[in-house]
Amino acid sequence: MRKGKTFVISGPSGVGKGTVLKALLEQRKNVYVSVSATTRTARPGEEDGIHYHFLEKSVFQEWIAQDAFLEYAEYVGNFYGTPKKFVDSAMDEGQDVILEIDVQGALQVAEKRPETILIFIAPPSWEALEQRLTLRGTDRPEKIQERLQRAKVEFQSADAYHYVVINDTVENAARELDAILTAEHCRVMERMEMIGT
Amino acid sequence: MRKGKTFVISGPSGVGKGTVLKALLEQRKNVYVSVSATTRTARPGEEDGIHYHFLEKSVFQEWIAQDAFLEYAEYVGNFYGTPKKFVDSAMDEGQDVILEIDVQGALQVAEKRPETILIFIAPPSWEALEQRLTLRGTDRPEKIQERLQRAKVEFQSADAYHYVVINDTVENAARELDAILTAEHCRVMERMEMIGT
């Protein structure tokens, strides 16, 4: 059976990562979107193992000591991370694993596992991103400018990525993402093992 | 306008390169299949500029001196080669260019233009290739064994390629080829230039 591969998806707030991933899952089988672990308490409606793996802080720290995370970080007193074990068992079952994480996390994963494919989701233009953030209506103008500035800085890190998918339409972006997953399974090493000599 | 890229397609005799390429052209626009130049005389039905660019030997040698070929070789007294100018003008017009050439030619192109994407078309198994060559009915058994042996040796060179497309069914192979072309246009450098910072 074909073994799965790991793909990291990053991109600025408001770029539509979630929508593109949803469209991908509708058109492609054998894709597992990784669920992060966290030490923060569950909010109403959040389920353990679905939205997050909720862990005690002592357990999280034990896992760090055991090198059980592909990447992790601390935000305002809580830990967030990607446990290796769920990623690895999905890949062993032949599923491609998608980690939706930020640039810092992506670079940690790339360091640990250089074979990971890094994909950055970008807006067609900065004006388009500004417009989307405005239409979303959740942020004040100053906050939108701050997000936009952060997005541009983050995009500088995209040169550490392998691919940039442009979310001009969800359909195009999902098609590009799908093509990248297909193409990466055509890599020479995987195929030479399949065919033999 | 998006600039085209060059893709090399190689693969053993009988693997079905022509059929897969035909299927690709039916489902994808902006693809130009390069026409080779040759010094051999045209056979009945062959048209200049369609099947080959038929050149006088003196002209071919002048073009070699001018470094006007991406690759060339001599077989039994005749020269064959890929003129740069048709490839370059197609790419400038935004077309992806496909060169259907052998492994030796592919390595010459890769040396001259390392950005070229090399794709090897392989059979699902060696038994499958043997069966296809037998069903084709054009070769005696010894000739088939010879082709099979050469195919296996050629496949050793596939590690110099970027991708291996498996022609199990024409539909799957064309889909993989299509995905590789799409994915290669999602490469970071091309996209960073498109979006700007």
Short mmCIF file of C-alpha atoms in Angstrom, two decimals:
data_model
loop_
_atom_site.label_atom_id
_atom_site.label_comp_id
_atom_site.label_asym_id
_atom_site.label_seq_id
_atom_site.Cartn_x
_atom_site.Cartn_y
_atom_site.Cartn_z
CA MET A 1 0.00 0.00 0.00
CA ARG A 2 1.13 3.54 -0.83
CA LYS A 3 2.36 5.34 2.29
CA GLY A 4 0.99 8.79 3.03
CA LYS A 5 2.97 12.02 3.05
CA THR A 6 2.81 15.08 5.28
CA PHE A 7 1.83 18.47 3.89
CA VAL A 8 1.89 21.71 5.86
CA ILE A 9 -0.61 24.43 4.98
CA SER A 10 0.03 27.97 6.21
CA GLY A 11 -1.30 31.35 5.22
CA PRO A 12 -2.47 34.66 6.60
CA SER A 13 -5.61 35.21 8.59
CA GLY A 14 -8.57 35.75 6.23
CA VAL A 15 -7.01 34.00 3.24
CA GLY A 16 -9.56 31.18 3.37
CA LYS A 17 -7.45 28.16 4.40
CA GLY A 18 -10.39 26.40 6.00
CA THR A 19 -12.67 26.78 2.99
CA VAL A 20 -9.99 25.55 0.58
CA LEU A 21 -9.24 22.52 2.79
CA LYS A 22 -12.93 21.68 3.02
CA ALA A 23 -13.19 21.75 -0.79
CA LEU A 24 -10.10 19.53 -1.06
CA LEU A 25 -11.57 16.95 1.34
CA GLU A 26 -14.74 16.82 -0.75
CA GLN A 27 -12.84 15.92 -3.90
CA ARG A 28 -10.02 13.77 -2.55
CA LYS A 29 -9.96 10.62 -0.44
CA ASN A 30 -7.27 9.48 1.96
CA VAL A 31 -6.58 12.89 3.44
CA TYR A 32 -6.38 13.33 7.21
CA VAL A 33 -6.33 16.82 8.69
CA SER A 34 -4.24 16.69 11.83
CA VAL A 35 -5.85 17.67 15.15
CA SER A 36 -3.62 19.76 17.42
CA ALA A 37 -3.06 19.12 21.11
CA THR A 38 -3.52 21.96 23.57
CA THR A 39 -3.44 22.64 27.29
CA ARG A 40 -6.16 25.26 27.16
CA THR A 41 -9.59 24.27 28.46
CA ALA A 42 -12.25 23.23 25.98
CA ARG A 43 -14.80 25.88 25.01
CA PRO A 44 -18.50 24.98 24.86
CA GLY A 45 -19.11 22.72 21.88
CA GLU A 46 -15.48 21.70 21.47
CA GLU A 47 -14.89 17.96 21.55
CA ASP A 48 -11.75 16.14 22.61
CA GLY A 49 -10.07 14.48 19.62
CA ILE A 50 -12.20 16.45 17.13
CA HIS A 51 -11.36 20.13 17.66
CA TYR A 52 -8.29 19.50 19.80
CA HIS A 53 -6.67 16.82 21.86
CA PHE A 54 -7.07 18.43 25.27
CA LEU A 55 -4.12 17.59 27.51
CA GLU A 56 -3.10 18.38 31.07
CA LYS A 57 -0.08 20.68 31.18
CA SER A 58 1.97 17.98 32.93
CA VAL A 59 1.15 15.50 30.14
CA PHE A 60 2.01 18.06 27.44
CA GLN A 61 5.37 18.71 29.09
CA GLU A 62 6.03 14.99 29.38
CA TRP A 63 5.33 14.63 25.64
CA ILE A 64 7.74 17.50 24.93
CA ALA A 65 10.40 15.68 26.97
CA GLN A 66 9.70 12.48 24.99
CA ASP A 67 10.04 14.39 21.67
CA ALA A 68 6.46 13.38 20.90
CA PHE A 69 5.61 16.59 18.99
CA LEU A 70 6.39 17.53 15.40
CA GLU A 71 6.12 21.16 16.51
CA TYR A 72 4.75 23.06 19.48
CA ALA A 73 4.55 26.58 20.84
CA GLU A 74 3.28 28.47 23.89
CA TYR A 75 0.74 31.28 23.50
CA VAL A 76 -0.41 33.34 26.48
CA GLY A 77 0.22 30.56 28.96
CA ASN A 78 -1.17 27.66 26.92
CA PHE A 79 0.68 25.08 24.87
CA TYR A 80 -0.33 24.03 21.35
CA GLY A 81 1.35 21.31 19.33
CA THR A 82 1.14 18.55 16.73
CA PRO A 83 1.55 15.07 18.27
CA LYS A 84 3.63 12.76 16.09
CA LYS A 85 1.64 9.62 16.82
CA PHE A 86 -1.62 10.55 15.06
CA VAL A 87 0.31 11.84 12.03
CA ASP A 88 2.38 8.69 11.82
CA SER A 89 -0.47 6.22 12.21
CA ALA A 90 -2.47 8.05 9.50
CA MET A 91 0.52 7.93 7.12
CA ASP A 92 1.03 4.24 7.86
CA GLU A 93 -2.60 3.68 6.87
CA GLY A 94 -1.87 5.36 3.52
CA GLN A 95 -3.44 8.72 4.32
CA ASP A 96 -1.86 12.03 3.39
CA VAL A 97 -1.71 14.22 6.46
CA ILE A 98 -2.35 17.94 6.39
CA LEU A 99 -1.09 20.16 9.19
CA GLU A 100 -2.72 23.59 9.23
CA ILE A 101 -0.09 25.48 11.24
CA ASP A 102 1.69 28.82 11.22
CA VAL A 103 5.07 29.64 9.71
CA GLN A 104 6.99 29.08 12.97
CA GLY A 105 5.43 25.62 13.35
CA ALA A 106 6.07 24.83 9.69
CA LEU A 107 9.77 25.57 10.08
CA GLN A 108 9.96 23.30 13.14
CA VAL A 109 8.36 20.44 11.19
CA ALA A 110 10.68 21.03 8.21
CA GLU A 111 13.67 20.88 10.54
CA LYS A 112 12.52 17.57 12.07
CA ARG A 113 11.27 16.03 8.84
CA PRO A 114 12.81 17.63 5.75
CA GLU A 115 10.64 15.45 3.48
CA THR A 116 7.54 17.42 4.57
CA ILE A 117 5.96 19.46 1.78
CA LEU A 118 5.29 23.08 2.77
CA ILE A 119 2.43 24.91 1.04
CA PHE A 120 1.59 28.56 1.58
CA ILE A 121 -1.91 29.77 0.75
CA ALA A 122 -1.76 33.34 -0.53
CA PRO A 123 -4.36 35.86 -1.63
CA PRO A 124 -4.34 36.88 -5.32
CA SER A 125 -3.23 40.36 -4.17
CA TRP A 126 -2.86 42.34 -0.94
CA GLU A 127 -5.82 44.49 -1.95
CA ALA A 128 -7.94 41.33 -2.21
CA LEU A 129 -6.91 40.24 1.30
CA GLU A 130 -7.71 43.68 2.71
CA GLN A 131 -11.12 43.55 1.06
CA ARG A 132 -11.84 40.08 2.49
CA LEU A 133 -10.84 41.11 5.99
CA THR A 134 -13.07 44.19 5.65
CA LEU A 135 -16.04 42.18 4.32
CA ARG A 136 -15.65 39.67 7.14
CA GLY A 137 -16.54 42.58 9.43
CA THR A 138 -14.94 41.14 12.58
CA ASP A 139 -12.03 43.59 12.88
CA ARG A 140 -11.71 47.35 13.22
CA PRO A 141 -9.75 49.15 10.44
CA GLU A 142 -6.56 49.44 12.55
CA LYS A 143 -6.70 45.71 13.33
CA ILE A 144 -7.15 44.96 9.61
CA GLN A 145 -4.07 47.04 8.75
CA GLU A 146 -2.15 45.17 11.46
CA ARG A 147 -3.23 41.77 10.04
CA LEU A 148 -2.33 42.91 6.53
CA GLN A 149 1.11 44.02 7.67
CA ARG A 150 1.66 40.69 9.45
CA ALA A 151 0.51 38.80 6.34
CA LYS A 152 3.10 40.60 4.20
CA VAL A 153 5.87 39.86 6.70
CA GLU A 154 4.76 36.20 6.87
CA PHE A 155 4.80 35.98 3.09
CA GLN A 156 8.52 36.81 3.16
CA SER A 157 8.93 33.40 4.84
CA ALA A 158 7.18 31.73 1.93
CA ASP A 159 10.55 31.23 0.25
CA ALA A 160 11.13 28.48 2.82
CA TYR A 161 8.02 26.78 1.40
CA HIS A 162 7.81 24.49 -1.62
CA TYR A 163 4.59 25.79 -3.13
CA VAL A 164 2.31 28.80 -3.04
CA VAL A 165 -1.36 28.19 -3.80
CA ILE A 166 -3.30 31.31 -4.73
CA ASN A 167 -6.83 31.46 -3.39
CA ASP A 168 -8.41 33.51 -6.17
CA THR A 169 -11.40 31.17 -6.23
CA VAL A 170 -11.91 28.23 -3.86
CA GLU A 171 -12.28 25.93 -6.87
CA ASN A 172 -8.91 26.95 -8.36
CA ALA A 173 -7.12 26.82 -5.03
CA ALA A 174 -8.49 23.33 -4.22
CA ARG A 175 -7.55 22.16 -7.72
CA GLU A 176 -3.97 23.40 -7.24
CA LEU A 177 -3.73 21.80 -3.82
CA ASP A 178 -5.06 18.53 -5.21
CA ALA A 179 -2.51 18.69 -8.06
CA ILE A 180 0.36 19.22 -5.59
CA LEU A 181 -0.67 16.14 -3.57
CA THR A 182 -0.93 14.06 -6.75
CA ALA A 183 2.38 15.35 -8.14
CA GLU A 184 4.26 14.71 -4.89
CA HIS A 185 3.23 11.05 -5.08
CA CYS A 186 4.90 10.91 -8.52
CA ARG A 187 8.31 11.71 -7.01
CA VAL A 188 11.07 9.46 -8.30
CA MET A 189 12.06 7.75 -5.04
CA GLU A 190 8.52 6.60 -4.20
CA ARG A 191 7.98 5.37 -7.74
CA MET A 192 11.31 3.56 -8.05
CA GLU A 193 10.45 1.61 -4.90
CA MET A 194 7.03 0.75 -6.39
CA ILE A 195 8.30 -0.52 -9.71
CA GLY A 196 11.61 -2.06 -8.71
CA THR A 197 14.40 -2.87 -11.15
CA MET B 1 1.04 36.83 -18.52
CA ARG B 2 2.29 33.60 -16.96
CA LYS B 3 5.43 32.36 -18.72
CA GLY B 4 5.55 28.71 -19.87
CA LYS B 5 7.90 26.05 -18.53
CA THR B 6 9.73 23.22 -20.24
CA PHE B 7 8.96 19.59 -19.40
CA VAL B 8 10.87 16.61 -20.74
CA ILE B 9 9.03 13.32 -21.23
CA SER B 10 11.05 10.13 -21.63
CA GLY B 11 10.22 6.47 -21.32
CA PRO B 12 10.85 3.08 -22.84
CA SER B 13 9.59 1.94 -26.22
CA GLY B 14 6.05 0.58 -25.89
CA VAL B 15 5.19 2.41 -22.67
CA GLY B 16 2.60 4.58 -24.43
CA LYS B 17 4.14 8.07 -24.29
CA GLY B 18 2.29 9.23 -27.41
CA THR B 19 -1.12 8.08 -26.17
CA VAL B 20 -0.63 9.73 -22.77
CA LEU B 21 0.51 13.00 -24.39
CA LYS B 22 -2.50 12.98 -26.71
CA ALA B 23 -4.82 12.57 -23.71
CA LEU B 24 -3.05 15.42 -21.92
CA LEU B 25 -3.47 17.76 -24.90
CA GLU B 26 -7.19 16.99 -24.97
CA GLN B 27 -7.66 18.06 -21.37
CA ARG B 28 -5.16 20.93 -21.07
CA LYS B 29 -4.65 24.14 -23.02
CA ASN B 30 -1.42 26.06 -23.57
CA VAL B 31 0.73 23.02 -24.15
CA TYR B 32 3.10 22.90 -27.11
CA VAL B 33 4.78 19.63 -28.04
CA SER B 34 8.19 20.48 -29.47
CA VAL B 35 9.00 19.37 -33.03
CA SER B 36 12.53 18.03 -33.50
CA ALA B 37 14.89 19.05 -36.27
CA THR B 38 16.55 16.35 -38.35
CA THR B 39 18.88 15.98 -41.32
CA ARG B 40 17.24 12.80 -42.53
CA THR B 41 15.03 13.03 -45.60
CA ALA B 42 11.27 13.24 -45.14
CA ARG B 43 9.31 10.00 -45.56
CA PRO B 44 6.10 9.98 -47.58
CA GLY B 45 3.41 11.84 -45.63
CA GLU B 46 5.84 13.66 -43.33
CA GLU B 47 5.47 17.44 -43.36
CA ASP B 48 8.14 20.00 -42.59
CA GLY B 49 7.40 21.79 -39.31
CA ILE B 50 4.77 19.19 -38.31
CA HIS B 51 6.59 15.87 -38.01
CA TYR B 52 10.10 17.35 -38.09
CA HIS B 53 11.91 20.48 -39.09
CA PHE B 54 13.87 19.06 -42.01
CA LEU B 55 17.27 20.72 -42.25
CA GLU B 56 20.28 20.43 -44.57
CA LYS B 57 23.27 18.93 -42.80
CA SER B 58 25.25 22.17 -43.29
CA VAL B 59 22.46 24.18 -41.64
CA PHE B 60 22.21 21.71 -38.73
CA GLN B 61 25.97 21.98 -38.19
CA GLU B 62 25.80 25.76 -38.31
CA TRP B 63 23.06 25.67 -35.65
CA ILE B 64 25.24 23.40 -33.49
CA ALA B 65 28.07 25.95 -33.82
CA GLN B 66 25.66 28.72 -32.82
CA ASP B 67 24.52 26.74 -29.75
CA ALA B 68 21.01 26.82 -31.20
CA PHE B 69 20.01 23.36 -29.87
CA LEU B 70 18.83 22.38 -26.40
CA GLU B 71 20.07 18.88 -27.20
CA TYR B 72 21.11 16.93 -30.27
CA ALA B 73 22.53 13.56 -31.24
CA GLU B 74 23.65 11.66 -34.30
CA TYR B 75 22.05 8.30 -35.19
CA VAL B 76 23.28 6.26 -38.14
CA GLY B 77 24.54 9.25 -40.07
CA ASN B 78 21.63 11.61 -39.39
CA PHE B 79 21.35 14.39 -36.83
CA TYR B 80 18.34 14.93 -34.59
CA GLY B 81 17.90 17.82 -32.19
CA THR B 82 15.63 20.28 -30.36
CA PRO B 83 16.02 23.85 -31.66
CA LYS B 84 15.91 26.42 -28.86
CA LYS B 85 14.01 29.06 -30.81
CA PHE B 86 10.66 27.26 -31.12
CA VAL B 87 10.78 26.25 -27.45
CA ASP B 88 11.58 29.78 -26.34
CA SER B 89 8.95 31.54 -28.43
CA ALA B 90 6.26 29.10 -27.19
CA MET B 91 7.28 29.73 -23.56
CA ASP B 92 7.25 33.50 -24.15
CA GLU B 93 3.67 33.11 -25.39
CA GLY B 94 2.77 31.41 -22.09
CA GLN B 95 2.75 27.86 -23.41
CA ASP B 96 4.26 24.94 -21.53
CA VAL B 97 6.61 23.08 -23.81
CA ILE B 98 6.93 19.30 -23.84
CA LEU B 99 10.01 17.65 -25.28
CA GLU B 100 9.55 13.96 -25.97
CA ILE B 101 13.19 12.88 -26.03
CA ASP B 102 15.39 10.05 -24.76
CA VAL B 103 17.41 9.93 -21.57
CA GLN B 104 20.63 11.17 -23.22
CA GLY B 105 18.80 14.17 -24.65
CA ALA B 106 17.07 14.84 -21.34
CA LEU B 107 20.39 14.99 -19.52
CA GLN B 108 21.74 17.47 -22.10
CA VAL B 109 18.70 19.73 -21.60
CA ALA B 110 19.00 19.49 -17.81
CA GLU B 111 22.66 20.51 -18.06
CA LYS B 112 21.85 23.55 -20.21
CA ARG B 113 18.67 24.52 -18.35
CA PRO B 114 18.52 23.10 -14.81
CA GLU B 115 15.02 24.55 -14.34
CA THR B 116 13.64 21.99 -16.83
CA ILE B 117 11.28 19.44 -15.26
CA LEU B 118 12.16 15.85 -16.19
CA ILE B 119 9.35 13.28 -16.23
CA PHE B 120 9.83 9.59 -16.88
CA ILE B 121 6.86 7.52 -18.07
CA ALA B 122 7.10 4.02 -16.67
CA PRO B 123 5.01 0.87 -17.04
CA PRO B 124 3.19 -0.39 -13.91
CA SER B 125 5.53 -3.40 -13.98
CA TRP B 126 8.10 -5.00 -16.26
CA GLU B 127 5.67 -7.85 -16.95
CA ALA B 128 3.12 -5.29 -18.16
CA LEU B 129 5.65 -3.74 -20.56
CA GLU B 130 6.61 -7.17 -21.91
CA GLN B 131 2.95 -7.95 -22.47
CA ARG B 132 2.37 -4.66 -24.31
CA LEU B 133 5.36 -5.19 -26.57
CA THR B 134 4.12 -8.72 -27.31
CA LEU B 135 0.56 -7.57 -28.04
CA ARG B 136 1.89 -4.83 -30.33
CA GLY B 137 3.12 -7.70 -32.49
CA THR B 138 5.84 -5.73 -34.30
CA ASP B 139 8.88 -7.42 -32.72
CA ARG B 140 10.20 -10.95 -32.54
CA PRO B 141 10.60 -12.43 -29.00
CA GLU B 142 14.38 -11.81 -28.95
CA LYS B 143 13.83 -8.16 -29.95
CA ILE B 144 11.22 -7.80 -27.19
CA GLN B 145 13.67 -9.15 -24.60
CA GLU B 146 16.26 -6.71 -25.91
CA ARG B 147 13.83 -3.76 -25.58
CA LEU B 148 12.84 -4.89 -22.11
CA GLN B 149 16.47 -5.08 -21.05
CA ARG B 150 17.13 -1.60 -22.45
CA ALA B 151 14.03 -0.24 -20.67
CA LYS B 152 15.30 -1.54 -17.33
CA VAL B 153 18.73 0.02 -17.89
CA GLU B 154 17.10 3.32 -18.91
CA PHE B 155 14.95 3.25 -15.80
CA GLN B 156 18.15 3.31 -13.71
CA SER B 157 18.61 6.85 -15.11
CA ALA B 158 15.19 7.85 -13.81
CA ASP B 159 16.82 8.98 -10.58
CA ALA B 160 18.08 12.00 -12.56
CA TYR B 161 14.41 12.80 -13.26
CA HIS B 162 12.02 14.75 -11.05
CA TYR B 163 8.92 12.63 -11.51
CA VAL B 164 7.86 9.18 -12.65
CA VAL B 165 4.38 8.87 -14.14
CA ILE B 166 3.04 5.33 -14.22
CA ASN B 167 1.03 4.45 -17.29
CA ASP B 168 -1.32 1.88 -15.75
CA THR B 169 -4.27 3.45 -17.55
CA VAL B 170 -4.02 6.35 -20.01
CA GLU B 171 -6.54 8.28 -17.90
CA ASN B 172 -4.48 7.98 -14.69
CA ALA B 173 -1.21 8.77 -16.45
CA ALA B 174 -2.65 11.88 -18.13
CA ARG B 175 -4.13 12.98 -14.81
CA GLU B 176 -0.75 12.65 -13.10
CA LEU B 177 1.01 14.51 -15.91
CA ASP B 178 -1.61 17.26 -15.75
CA ALA B 179 -1.14 17.51 -11.95
CA ILE B 180 2.65 17.84 -12.35
CA LEU B 181 2.26 20.73 -14.81
CA THR B 182 -0.22 22.46 -12.49
CA ALA B 183 1.93 21.89 -9.39
CA GLU B 184 5.08 23.17 -11.07
CA HIS B 185 3.32 26.46 -11.75
CA CYS B 186 2.67 26.74 -7.98
CA ARG B 187 6.41 26.88 -7.26
CA VAL B 188 7.35 29.60 -4.81
CA MET B 189 9.58 31.74 -7.07
CA GLU B 190 6.98 32.08 -9.83
CA ARG B 191 4.27 32.89 -7.31
CA MET B 192 6.31 35.40 -5.30
CA GLU B 193 6.94 37.33 -8.51
CA MET B 194 3.20 37.26 -9.30
CA ILE B 195 2.04 38.53 -5.93
CA GLY B 196 4.87 40.89 -5.01
CA THR B 197 5.55 42.13 -1.50
#
